[in-house]
Coordinates of C-alpha atoms and ligand atoms in Angstrom, one line a residue:
X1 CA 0.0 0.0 0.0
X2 CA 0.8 3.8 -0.9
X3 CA 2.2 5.0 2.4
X4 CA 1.7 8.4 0.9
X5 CA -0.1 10.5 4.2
X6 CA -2.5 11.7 1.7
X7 CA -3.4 8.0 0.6
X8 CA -4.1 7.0 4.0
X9 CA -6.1 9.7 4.4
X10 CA -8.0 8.9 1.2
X11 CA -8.8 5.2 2.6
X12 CA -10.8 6.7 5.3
X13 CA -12.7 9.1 3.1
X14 CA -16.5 8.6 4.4
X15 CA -18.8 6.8 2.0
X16 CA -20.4 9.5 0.8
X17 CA -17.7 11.8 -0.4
X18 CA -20.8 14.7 -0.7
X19 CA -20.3 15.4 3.0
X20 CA -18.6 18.6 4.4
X21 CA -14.8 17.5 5.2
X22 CA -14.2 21.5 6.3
X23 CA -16.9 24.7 6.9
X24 CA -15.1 27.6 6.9
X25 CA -16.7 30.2 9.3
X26 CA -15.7 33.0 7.0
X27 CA -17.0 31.3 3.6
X28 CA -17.5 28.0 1.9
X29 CA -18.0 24.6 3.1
X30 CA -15.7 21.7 1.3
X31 CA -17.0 18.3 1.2
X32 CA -14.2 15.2 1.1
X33 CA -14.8 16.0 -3.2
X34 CA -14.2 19.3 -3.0
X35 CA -11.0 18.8 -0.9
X36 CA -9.8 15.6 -3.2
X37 CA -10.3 18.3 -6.3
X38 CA -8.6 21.4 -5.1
X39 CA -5.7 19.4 -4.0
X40 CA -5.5 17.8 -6.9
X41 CA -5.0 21.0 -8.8
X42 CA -2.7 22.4 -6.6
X43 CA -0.6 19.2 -6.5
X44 CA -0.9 19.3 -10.6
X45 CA 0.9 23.1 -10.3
X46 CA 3.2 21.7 -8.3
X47 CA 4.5 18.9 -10.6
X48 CA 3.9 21.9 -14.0
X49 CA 6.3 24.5 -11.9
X50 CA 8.9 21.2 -12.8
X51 CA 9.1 20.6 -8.6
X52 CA 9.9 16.9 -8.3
X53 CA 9.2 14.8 -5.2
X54 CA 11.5 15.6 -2.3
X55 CA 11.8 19.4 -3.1
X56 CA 10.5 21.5 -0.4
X57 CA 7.6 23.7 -0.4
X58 CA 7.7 26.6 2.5
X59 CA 4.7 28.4 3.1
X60 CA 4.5 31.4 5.2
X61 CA 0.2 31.9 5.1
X62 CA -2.3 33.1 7.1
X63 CA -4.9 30.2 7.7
X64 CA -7.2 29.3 5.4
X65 CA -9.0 26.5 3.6
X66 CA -6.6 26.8 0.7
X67 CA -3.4 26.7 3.3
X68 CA -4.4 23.6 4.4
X69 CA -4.8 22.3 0.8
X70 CA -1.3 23.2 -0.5
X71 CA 0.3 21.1 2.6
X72 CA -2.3 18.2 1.1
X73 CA -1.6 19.0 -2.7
X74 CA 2.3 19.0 -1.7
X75 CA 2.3 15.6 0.2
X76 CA -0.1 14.3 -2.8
X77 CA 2.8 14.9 -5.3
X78 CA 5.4 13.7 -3.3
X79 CA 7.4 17.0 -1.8
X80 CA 8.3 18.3 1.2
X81 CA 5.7 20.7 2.9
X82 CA 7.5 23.4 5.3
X83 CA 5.0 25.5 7.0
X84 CA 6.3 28.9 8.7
X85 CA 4.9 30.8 11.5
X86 CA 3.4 34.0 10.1
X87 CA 5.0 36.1 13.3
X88 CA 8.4 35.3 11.8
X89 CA 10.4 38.4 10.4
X90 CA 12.6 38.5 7.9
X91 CA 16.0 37.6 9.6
X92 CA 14.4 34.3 10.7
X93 CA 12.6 34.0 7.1
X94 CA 15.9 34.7 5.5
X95 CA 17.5 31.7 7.7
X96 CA 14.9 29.5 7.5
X97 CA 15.1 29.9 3.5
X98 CA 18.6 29.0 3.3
X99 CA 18.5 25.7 5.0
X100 CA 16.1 24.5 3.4
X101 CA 16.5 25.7 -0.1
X102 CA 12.7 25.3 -1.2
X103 CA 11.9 25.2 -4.7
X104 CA 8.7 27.3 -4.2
X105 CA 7.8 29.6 -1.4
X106 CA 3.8 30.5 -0.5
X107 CA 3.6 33.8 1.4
X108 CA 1.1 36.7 2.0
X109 CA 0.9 39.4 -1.0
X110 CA 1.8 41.9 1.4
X111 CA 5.2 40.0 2.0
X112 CA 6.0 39.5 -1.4
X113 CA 8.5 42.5 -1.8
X114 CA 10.7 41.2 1.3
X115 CA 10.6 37.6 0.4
X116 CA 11.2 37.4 -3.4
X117 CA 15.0 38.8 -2.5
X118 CA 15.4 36.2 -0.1
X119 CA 14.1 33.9 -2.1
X120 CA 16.2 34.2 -4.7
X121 CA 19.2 33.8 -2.9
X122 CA 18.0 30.8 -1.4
X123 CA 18.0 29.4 -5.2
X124 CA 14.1 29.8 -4.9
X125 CA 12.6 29.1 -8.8
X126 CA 9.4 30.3 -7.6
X127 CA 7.2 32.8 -5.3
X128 CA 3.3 32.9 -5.3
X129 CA 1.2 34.5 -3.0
X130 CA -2.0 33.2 -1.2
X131 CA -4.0 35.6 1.2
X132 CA -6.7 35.0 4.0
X133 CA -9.4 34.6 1.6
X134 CA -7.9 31.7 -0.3
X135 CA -7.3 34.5 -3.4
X136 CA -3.2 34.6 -4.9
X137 CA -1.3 34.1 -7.0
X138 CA -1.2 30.3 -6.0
X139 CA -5.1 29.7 -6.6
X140 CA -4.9 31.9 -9.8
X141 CA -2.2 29.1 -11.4
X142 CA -3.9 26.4 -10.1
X143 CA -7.6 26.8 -11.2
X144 CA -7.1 25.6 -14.8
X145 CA -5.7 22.5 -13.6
X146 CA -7.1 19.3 -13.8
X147 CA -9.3 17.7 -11.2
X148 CA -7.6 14.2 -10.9
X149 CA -4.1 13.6 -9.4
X150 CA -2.3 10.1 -9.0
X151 CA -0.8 10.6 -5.8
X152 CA 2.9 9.9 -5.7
X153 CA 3.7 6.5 -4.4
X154 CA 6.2 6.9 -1.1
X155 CA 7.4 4.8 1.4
X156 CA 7.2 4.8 5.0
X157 CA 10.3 6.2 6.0
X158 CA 10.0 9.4 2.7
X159 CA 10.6 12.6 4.3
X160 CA 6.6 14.6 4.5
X161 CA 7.5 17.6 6.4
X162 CA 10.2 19.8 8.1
X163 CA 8.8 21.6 11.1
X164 CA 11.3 23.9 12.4
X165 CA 11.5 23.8 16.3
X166 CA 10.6 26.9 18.0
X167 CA 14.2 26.9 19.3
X168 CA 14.3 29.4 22.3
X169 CA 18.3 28.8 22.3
X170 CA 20.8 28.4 19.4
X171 CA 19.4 28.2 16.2
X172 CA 16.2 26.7 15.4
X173 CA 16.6 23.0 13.8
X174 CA 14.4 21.2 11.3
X175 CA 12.4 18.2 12.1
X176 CA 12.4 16.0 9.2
X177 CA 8.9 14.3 9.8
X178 CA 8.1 11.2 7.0
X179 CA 4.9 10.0 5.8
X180 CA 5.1 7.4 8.3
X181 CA 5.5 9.2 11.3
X182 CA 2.2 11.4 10.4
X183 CA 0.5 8.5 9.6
X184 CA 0.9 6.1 12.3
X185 CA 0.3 9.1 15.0
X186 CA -2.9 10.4 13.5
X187 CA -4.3 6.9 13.5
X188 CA -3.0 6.1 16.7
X189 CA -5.0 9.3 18.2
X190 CA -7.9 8.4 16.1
X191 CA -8.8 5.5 17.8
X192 CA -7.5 6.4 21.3
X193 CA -10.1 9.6 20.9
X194 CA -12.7 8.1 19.2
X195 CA -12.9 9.8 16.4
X196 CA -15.6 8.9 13.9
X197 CA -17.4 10.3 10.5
X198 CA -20.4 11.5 13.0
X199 CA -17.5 14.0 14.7
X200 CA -17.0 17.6 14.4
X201 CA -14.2 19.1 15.1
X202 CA -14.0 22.9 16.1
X203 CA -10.4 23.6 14.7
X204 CA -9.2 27.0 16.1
X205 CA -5.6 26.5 15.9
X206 CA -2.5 27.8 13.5
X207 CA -1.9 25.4 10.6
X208 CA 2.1 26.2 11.0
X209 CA 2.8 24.0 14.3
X210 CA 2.1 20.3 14.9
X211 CA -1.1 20.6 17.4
X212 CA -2.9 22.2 14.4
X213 CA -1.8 21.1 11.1
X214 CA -0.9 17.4 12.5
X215 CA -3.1 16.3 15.6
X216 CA -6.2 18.2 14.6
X217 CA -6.3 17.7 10.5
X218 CA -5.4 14.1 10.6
X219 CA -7.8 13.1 13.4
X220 CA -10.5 14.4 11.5
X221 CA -9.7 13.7 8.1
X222 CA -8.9 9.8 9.1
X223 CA -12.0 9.7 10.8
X224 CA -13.9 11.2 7.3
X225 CA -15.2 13.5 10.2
X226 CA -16.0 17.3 9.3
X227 CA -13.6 20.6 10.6
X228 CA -15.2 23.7 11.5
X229 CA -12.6 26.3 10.7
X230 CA -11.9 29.2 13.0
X231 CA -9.2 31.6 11.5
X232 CA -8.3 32.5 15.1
X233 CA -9.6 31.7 18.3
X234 CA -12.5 33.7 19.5
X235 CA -13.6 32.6 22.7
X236 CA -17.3 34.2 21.9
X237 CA -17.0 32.7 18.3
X238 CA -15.6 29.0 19.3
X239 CA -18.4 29.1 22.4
X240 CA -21.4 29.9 20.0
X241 CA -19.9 26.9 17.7
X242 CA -20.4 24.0 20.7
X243 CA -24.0 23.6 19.3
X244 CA -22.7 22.3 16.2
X245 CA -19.5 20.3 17.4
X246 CA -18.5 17.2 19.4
X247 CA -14.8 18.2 19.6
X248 CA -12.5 20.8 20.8
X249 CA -9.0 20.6 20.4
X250 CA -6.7 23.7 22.3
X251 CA -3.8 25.2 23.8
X252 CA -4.2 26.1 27.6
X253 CA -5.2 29.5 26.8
X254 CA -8.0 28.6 25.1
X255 CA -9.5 26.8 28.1
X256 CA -8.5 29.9 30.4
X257 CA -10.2 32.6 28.2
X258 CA -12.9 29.9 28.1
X259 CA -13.5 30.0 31.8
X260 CA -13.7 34.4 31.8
X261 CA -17.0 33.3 29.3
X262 CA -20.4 33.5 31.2
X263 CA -22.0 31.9 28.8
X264 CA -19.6 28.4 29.6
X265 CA -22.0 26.2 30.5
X266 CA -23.3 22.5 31.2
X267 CA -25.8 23.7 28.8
X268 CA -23.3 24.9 26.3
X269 CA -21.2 21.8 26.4
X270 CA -24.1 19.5 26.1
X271 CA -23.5 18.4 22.3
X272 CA -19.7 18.0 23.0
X273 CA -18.3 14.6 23.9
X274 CA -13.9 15.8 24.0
X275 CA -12.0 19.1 24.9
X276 CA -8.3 18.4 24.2
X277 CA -5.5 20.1 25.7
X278 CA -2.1 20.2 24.5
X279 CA 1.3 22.5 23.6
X280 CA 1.5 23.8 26.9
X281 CA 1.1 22.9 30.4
X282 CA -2.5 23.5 31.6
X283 CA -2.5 24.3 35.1
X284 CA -4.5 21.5 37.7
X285 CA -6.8 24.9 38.8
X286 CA -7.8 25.2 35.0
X287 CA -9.2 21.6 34.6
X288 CA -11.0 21.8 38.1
X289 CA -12.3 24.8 37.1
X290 CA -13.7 23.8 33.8
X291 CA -15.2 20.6 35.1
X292 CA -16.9 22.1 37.9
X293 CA -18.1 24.5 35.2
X294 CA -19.1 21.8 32.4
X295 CA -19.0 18.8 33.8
X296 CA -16.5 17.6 31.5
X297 CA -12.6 16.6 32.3
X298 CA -10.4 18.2 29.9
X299 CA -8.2 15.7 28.5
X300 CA -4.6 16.8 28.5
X301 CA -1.9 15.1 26.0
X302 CA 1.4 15.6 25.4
X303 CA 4.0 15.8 22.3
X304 CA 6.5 17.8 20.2
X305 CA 7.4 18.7 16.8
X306 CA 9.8 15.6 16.7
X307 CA 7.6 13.0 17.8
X308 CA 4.4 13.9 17.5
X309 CA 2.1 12.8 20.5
X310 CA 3.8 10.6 23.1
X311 CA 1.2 10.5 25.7
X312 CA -2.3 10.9 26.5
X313 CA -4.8 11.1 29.7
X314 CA -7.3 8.3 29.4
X315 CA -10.4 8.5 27.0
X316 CA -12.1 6.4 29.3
X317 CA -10.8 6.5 33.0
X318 CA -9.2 8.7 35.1
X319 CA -7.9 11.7 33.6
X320 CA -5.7 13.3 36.1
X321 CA -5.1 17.0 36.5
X322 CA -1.7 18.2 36.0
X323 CA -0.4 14.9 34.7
X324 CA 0.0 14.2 30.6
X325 CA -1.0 10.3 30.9
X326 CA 0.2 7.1 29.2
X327 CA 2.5 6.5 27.0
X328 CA 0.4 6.2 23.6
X329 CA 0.0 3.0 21.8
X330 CA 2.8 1.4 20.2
X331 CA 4.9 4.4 22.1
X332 CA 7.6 3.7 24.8
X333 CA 7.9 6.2 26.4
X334 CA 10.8 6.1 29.4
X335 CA 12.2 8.5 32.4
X336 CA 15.5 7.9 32.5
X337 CA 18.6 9.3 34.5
X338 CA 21.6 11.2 33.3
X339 CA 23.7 8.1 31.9
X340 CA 20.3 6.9 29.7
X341 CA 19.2 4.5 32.8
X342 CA 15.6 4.0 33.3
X343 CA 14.4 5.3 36.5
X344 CA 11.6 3.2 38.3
X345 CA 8.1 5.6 39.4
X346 CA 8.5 8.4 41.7
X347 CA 11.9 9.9 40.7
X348 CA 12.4 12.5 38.5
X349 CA 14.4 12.0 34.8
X350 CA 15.0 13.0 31.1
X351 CA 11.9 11.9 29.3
X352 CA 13.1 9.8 26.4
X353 CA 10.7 8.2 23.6
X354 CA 11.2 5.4 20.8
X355 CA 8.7 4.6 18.3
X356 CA 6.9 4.5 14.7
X357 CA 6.1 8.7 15.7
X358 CA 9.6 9.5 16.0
X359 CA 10.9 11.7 13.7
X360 CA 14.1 10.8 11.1
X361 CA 16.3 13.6 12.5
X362 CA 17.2 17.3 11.8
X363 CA 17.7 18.5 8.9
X364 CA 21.3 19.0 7.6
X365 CA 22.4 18.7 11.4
X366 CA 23.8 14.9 11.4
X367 CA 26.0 15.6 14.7
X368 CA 22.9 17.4 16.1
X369 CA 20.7 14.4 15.6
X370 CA 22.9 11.3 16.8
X371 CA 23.3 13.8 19.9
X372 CA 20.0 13.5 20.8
X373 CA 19.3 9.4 20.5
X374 CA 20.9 7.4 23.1
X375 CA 22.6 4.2 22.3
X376 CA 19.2 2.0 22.1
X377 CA 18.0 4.4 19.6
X378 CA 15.6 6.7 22.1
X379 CA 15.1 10.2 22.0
X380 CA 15.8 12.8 24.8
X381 CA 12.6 14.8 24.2
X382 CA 14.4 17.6 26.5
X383 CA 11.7 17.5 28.8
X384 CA 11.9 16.8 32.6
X385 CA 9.5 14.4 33.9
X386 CA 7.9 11.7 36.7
X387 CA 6.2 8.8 36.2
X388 CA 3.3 8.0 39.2
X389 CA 2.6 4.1 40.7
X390 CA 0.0 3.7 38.5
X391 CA 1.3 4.7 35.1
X392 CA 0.9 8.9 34.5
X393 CA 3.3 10.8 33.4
X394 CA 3.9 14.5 35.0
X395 CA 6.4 16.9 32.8
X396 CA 7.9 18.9 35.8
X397 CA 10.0 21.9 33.1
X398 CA 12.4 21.9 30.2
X399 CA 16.3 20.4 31.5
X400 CA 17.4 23.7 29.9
X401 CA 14.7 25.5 32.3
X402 CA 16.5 23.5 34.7
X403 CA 17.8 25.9 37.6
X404 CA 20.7 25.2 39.2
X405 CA 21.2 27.0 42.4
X406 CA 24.8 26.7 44.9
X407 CA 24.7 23.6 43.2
X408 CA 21.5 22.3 43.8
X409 CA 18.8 21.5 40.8
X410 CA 15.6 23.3 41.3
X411 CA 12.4 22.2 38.9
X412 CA 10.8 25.1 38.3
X413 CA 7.3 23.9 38.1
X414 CA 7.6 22.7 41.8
X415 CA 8.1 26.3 42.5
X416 CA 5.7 27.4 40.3
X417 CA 3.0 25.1 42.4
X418 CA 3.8 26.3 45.5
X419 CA 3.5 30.2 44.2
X420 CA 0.2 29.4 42.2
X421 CA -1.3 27.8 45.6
X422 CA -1.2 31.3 47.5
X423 CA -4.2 33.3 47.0
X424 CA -3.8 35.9 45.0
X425 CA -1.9 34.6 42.4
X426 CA -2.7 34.4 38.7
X427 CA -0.3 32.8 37.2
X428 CA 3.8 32.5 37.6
X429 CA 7.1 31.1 36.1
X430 CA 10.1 30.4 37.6
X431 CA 13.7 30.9 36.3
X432 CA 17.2 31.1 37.1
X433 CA 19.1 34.2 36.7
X434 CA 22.9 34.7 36.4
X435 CA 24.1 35.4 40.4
X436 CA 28.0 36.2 41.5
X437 CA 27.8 33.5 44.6
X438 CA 25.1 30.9 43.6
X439 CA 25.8 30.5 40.1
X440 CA 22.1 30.8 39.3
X441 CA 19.1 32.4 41.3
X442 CA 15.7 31.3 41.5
X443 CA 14.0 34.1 40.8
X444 CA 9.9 34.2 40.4
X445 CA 7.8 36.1 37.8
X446 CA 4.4 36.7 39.2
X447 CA 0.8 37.8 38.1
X448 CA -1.5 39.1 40.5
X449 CA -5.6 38.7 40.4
X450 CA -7.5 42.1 40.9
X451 CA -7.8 40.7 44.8
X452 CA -4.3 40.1 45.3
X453 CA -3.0 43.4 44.1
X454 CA -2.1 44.0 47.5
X455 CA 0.2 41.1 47.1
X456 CA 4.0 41.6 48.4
X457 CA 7.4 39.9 47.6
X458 CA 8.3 40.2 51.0
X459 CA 4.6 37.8 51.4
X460 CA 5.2 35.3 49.0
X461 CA 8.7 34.5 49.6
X462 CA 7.3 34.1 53.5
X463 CA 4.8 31.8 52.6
X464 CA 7.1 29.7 50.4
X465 CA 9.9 29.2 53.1
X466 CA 7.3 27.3 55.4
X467 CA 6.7 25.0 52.3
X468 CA 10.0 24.6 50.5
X469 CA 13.5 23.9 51.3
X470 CA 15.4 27.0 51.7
X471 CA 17.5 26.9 48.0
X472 CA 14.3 26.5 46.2
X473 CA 12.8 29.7 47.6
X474 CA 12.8 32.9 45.0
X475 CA 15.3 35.4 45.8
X476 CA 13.3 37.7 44.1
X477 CA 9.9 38.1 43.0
X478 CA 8.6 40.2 40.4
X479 CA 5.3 41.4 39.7
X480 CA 4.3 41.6 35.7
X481 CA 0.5 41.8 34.0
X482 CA 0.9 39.0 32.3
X483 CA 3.5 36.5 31.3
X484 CA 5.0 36.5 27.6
X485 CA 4.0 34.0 25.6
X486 CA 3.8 32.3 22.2
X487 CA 1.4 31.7 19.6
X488 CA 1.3 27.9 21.5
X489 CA 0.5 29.4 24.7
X490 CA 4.0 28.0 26.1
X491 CA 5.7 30.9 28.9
X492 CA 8.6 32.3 26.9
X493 CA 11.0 31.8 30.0
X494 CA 14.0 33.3 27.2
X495 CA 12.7 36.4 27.3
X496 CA 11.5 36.4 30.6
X497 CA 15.3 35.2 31.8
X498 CA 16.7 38.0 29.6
X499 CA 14.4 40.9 30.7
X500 CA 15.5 39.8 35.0
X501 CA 18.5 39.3 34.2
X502 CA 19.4 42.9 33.8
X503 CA 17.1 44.1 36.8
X504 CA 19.3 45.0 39.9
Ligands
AMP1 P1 6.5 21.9 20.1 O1 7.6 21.1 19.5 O2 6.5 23.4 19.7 O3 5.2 21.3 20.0 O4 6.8 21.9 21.7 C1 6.9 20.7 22.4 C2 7.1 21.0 23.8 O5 5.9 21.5 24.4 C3 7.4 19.7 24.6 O6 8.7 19.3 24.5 C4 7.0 20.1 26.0 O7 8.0 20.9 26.6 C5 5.8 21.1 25.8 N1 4.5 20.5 25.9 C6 3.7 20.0 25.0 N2 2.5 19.5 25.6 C7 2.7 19.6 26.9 C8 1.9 19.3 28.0 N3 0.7 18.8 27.9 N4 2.4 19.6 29.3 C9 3.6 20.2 29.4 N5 4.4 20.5 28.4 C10 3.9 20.3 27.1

């Protein structure tokens, strides 16, 4: 069989392929036909602009039904899709162009002028343009095209996608991701979710990072299930869509703006059966909150741009606040100590993952990849984490968040808890910053609610040295509106470390 991601798709199309695959909020709706057709045409373009399979195709696009049908059209004829976040300016577009020599770049009109330069001395043979409304350049070349395409045999291990890592430190590396990898992981969550053809899936996330273009498009799409697109979330907008959805995939934000909505109710949620969280931690106050508010447990999951998803919370059973779950099917996922060891429940390690979702390495960085498998062929995900007795897994930081204090290691999440427990307190993140006799300081950034405003440093770090040992208390503690963060919803503790740093 074809192991082409857009084949497997194609298998699962629903019997009728009259029925919507996408609504667009803004515009049309696209059955499973009308999707098979426009990507079709696109991937026609693709092949007439003389790409061949293997070169890469970056798009830089706001979202829209079209975006998502040039990174179909483009696995359909056998290249290398390369989505880029639209916040990215041109020194990072410039880099990211470079290392991965596309042979066609998708951006916004209005970027043209600044890209084309770049483009070309990339060795770019092509620009096109595609706006918010699906109009361009691309559409333009692609409407006379024919409606049929014979999608490009691949195998497994045939490189689908680069996804370059948001990289907070050194420069930002390529995830080569192959057919394989997308496929097995989308099925994988299918059934674990229980997705089917009667789902709808409210999909308010960017189509330029994993959660969205991966996790969301594939569960639907291999369930012949129907999207309801959101250009952007809009708490009001995605609240008023529950009537007509089963599903809700999001980042932690979108469950915390969710919560400031009156109109989040048992009532509202009655036609849902899954909210989904992902990206970023969601706090253990956030889920309580939301249950007591709906009556339904968010389920939290857990992944990365090089492995896709690597654990999930329970579709049926338990689903446990503040921890990311088990280990998905067919992933092993293990906790182990600084020398690769496995470390049994209870103690803290490197989280390390093997399995049919792992990627195939980074892109034009050889050394970079072999660094980052241990000798049995795992991956050190990077992230810091606990498994319970009975099976969950809790990711307690980043190692590089990792603060290391007169030589002790402080998790900044465990911090983090103990702040987020005094009343008063929003939100917080914990980092280290550069001190003459410790090395590093723990130093905490906090957000106040409108009732704590009243809230001192001199009253938090009291309260925290009756709860913590000594070295894991702040030495300072900072008050901010809110905490920096990206479009993921993750705490930017980079620019958070850089802006303390500096302060006395
Ligand atoms: P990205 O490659 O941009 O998807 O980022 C992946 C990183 O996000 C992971 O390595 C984790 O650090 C973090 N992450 C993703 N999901 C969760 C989660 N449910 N809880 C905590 N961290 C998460």
């Amino acid at each position: 069989m074809n192991a082409n991601i857009y084949s497997v798709i194609a298998c699962s199309f629903p019997r009728s392929a009259a029925v919507p695959a996408l609504i667009d909020r803004e515009g049309a709706t696209y059955t499973y036909e009308d999707l098979a057709r426009e990507t079709a045409r696109l991937a026609h373009l693709l092949a007439s602009l003389g790409l061949k399979p293997g070169d890469r195709v970056a798009a830089q696009v706001e979202k829209s039904p079209q975006a998502l049908f040039l990174y179909l059209a483009a696995m359909r004829a056998g290249m290398v899709y390369l989505p880029l976040n639209t916040a990215y300016q041109e020194h990072e577009v410039d880099y990211f162009l470079k290392d991965a020599e596309p042979a066609l770049v998708v951006c916004r009109p209005q970027a043209k002028a600044w890209i084309e330069p770049l483009a070309q001395r990339a060795g770019t043979r092509h620009v096109l343009t595609l706006n918010e409304q699906g109009g361009g350049t691309l559409m333009e070349a692609a409407a006379g095209q024919p409606g049929h395409f014979e999608t490009a045999e691949v195998k497994e291990d045939d490189l689908a996608c680069i996804i370059y890592t948001s990289g907070t430190t050194g420069r930002s590396k390529g995830a080569m991701l192959s057919h394989g990898n997308l496929a097995s992981n989308g099925l994988t969550l299918r059934d674990y979710w229980c997705f089917s053809e009667s789902d709808v899936l409210i999909h308010a996330l960017p189509l330029f990072h994993v959660h969205g273009l991966f996790v969301a498009v594939h569960c639907a799409l291999l369930a012949g299930a129907c999207m309801r697109f959101h250009r952007r979330f809009d708490p009001k907008a995605v609240l008023e869509d529950f009537s007509r959805a089963t599903v809700l995939m999001g980042v932690p934000t979108f469950y915390t703006r969710l919560l400031n909505e009156p109109e989040l109710t048992r009532e509202a949620c009655r036609g849902m059966r899954l909210f989904v969280s992902g990206s970023a931690p969601l706090l253990a106050e956030t889920h309580r909150a939301f249950a007591e508010r709906t009556g339904h447990a968010i389920l939290e999951r857990y992944g990365m741009s090089e492995a896709g998803m690597i654990t999930s919370n329970p579709y049926d059973g338990e689903r446990r606040p503040g921890t990311v779950g088990f280990p998905l099917p067919g992933v092993n996922v293990r906790v182990a100590d600084e020398q690769d060891r496995p470390l049994p429940a209870g103690q803290i390690g490197g989280v390390q993952v093997k399995g049919p979702n792992v990627f195939l390495g980074y892109w034009r960085m050889p050394d970079k990849t072999r660094e980052e498998f241990t000798a049995d062929g795992f991956f050190r995900t990077g992230d810091v984490g606990v498994f319970s007795h009975d099976g969950y897994l809790s990711i307690v930081g980043r190692a590089k968040d990792l603060v290391i204090t007169g030589g002790y290691n402080v998790y900044p999440k465990e911090v983090e808890l103990a702040i987020d427990e005094i009343p008063g307190v929003l939100e917080s993140a914990v980092i280290g910053v550069p001190h003459p006799d410790f090395g590093e300081a723990v130093t905490a950034v906090v957000v106040r609610t409108r009732e704590g405003a009243g809230l001192t440093e001199e009253a938090i770090i009291r309260h925290l040295k009756g709860r913590l040992a000594g070295y894991k208390v702040p030495k300072r503690v900072y008050f901010v509106e809110g905490l920096p963060r990206n479009a993921m919803g993750k705490v930017q503790k980079n620019v958070l470390r850089e802006r303390f740093s500096r302060s006395d």
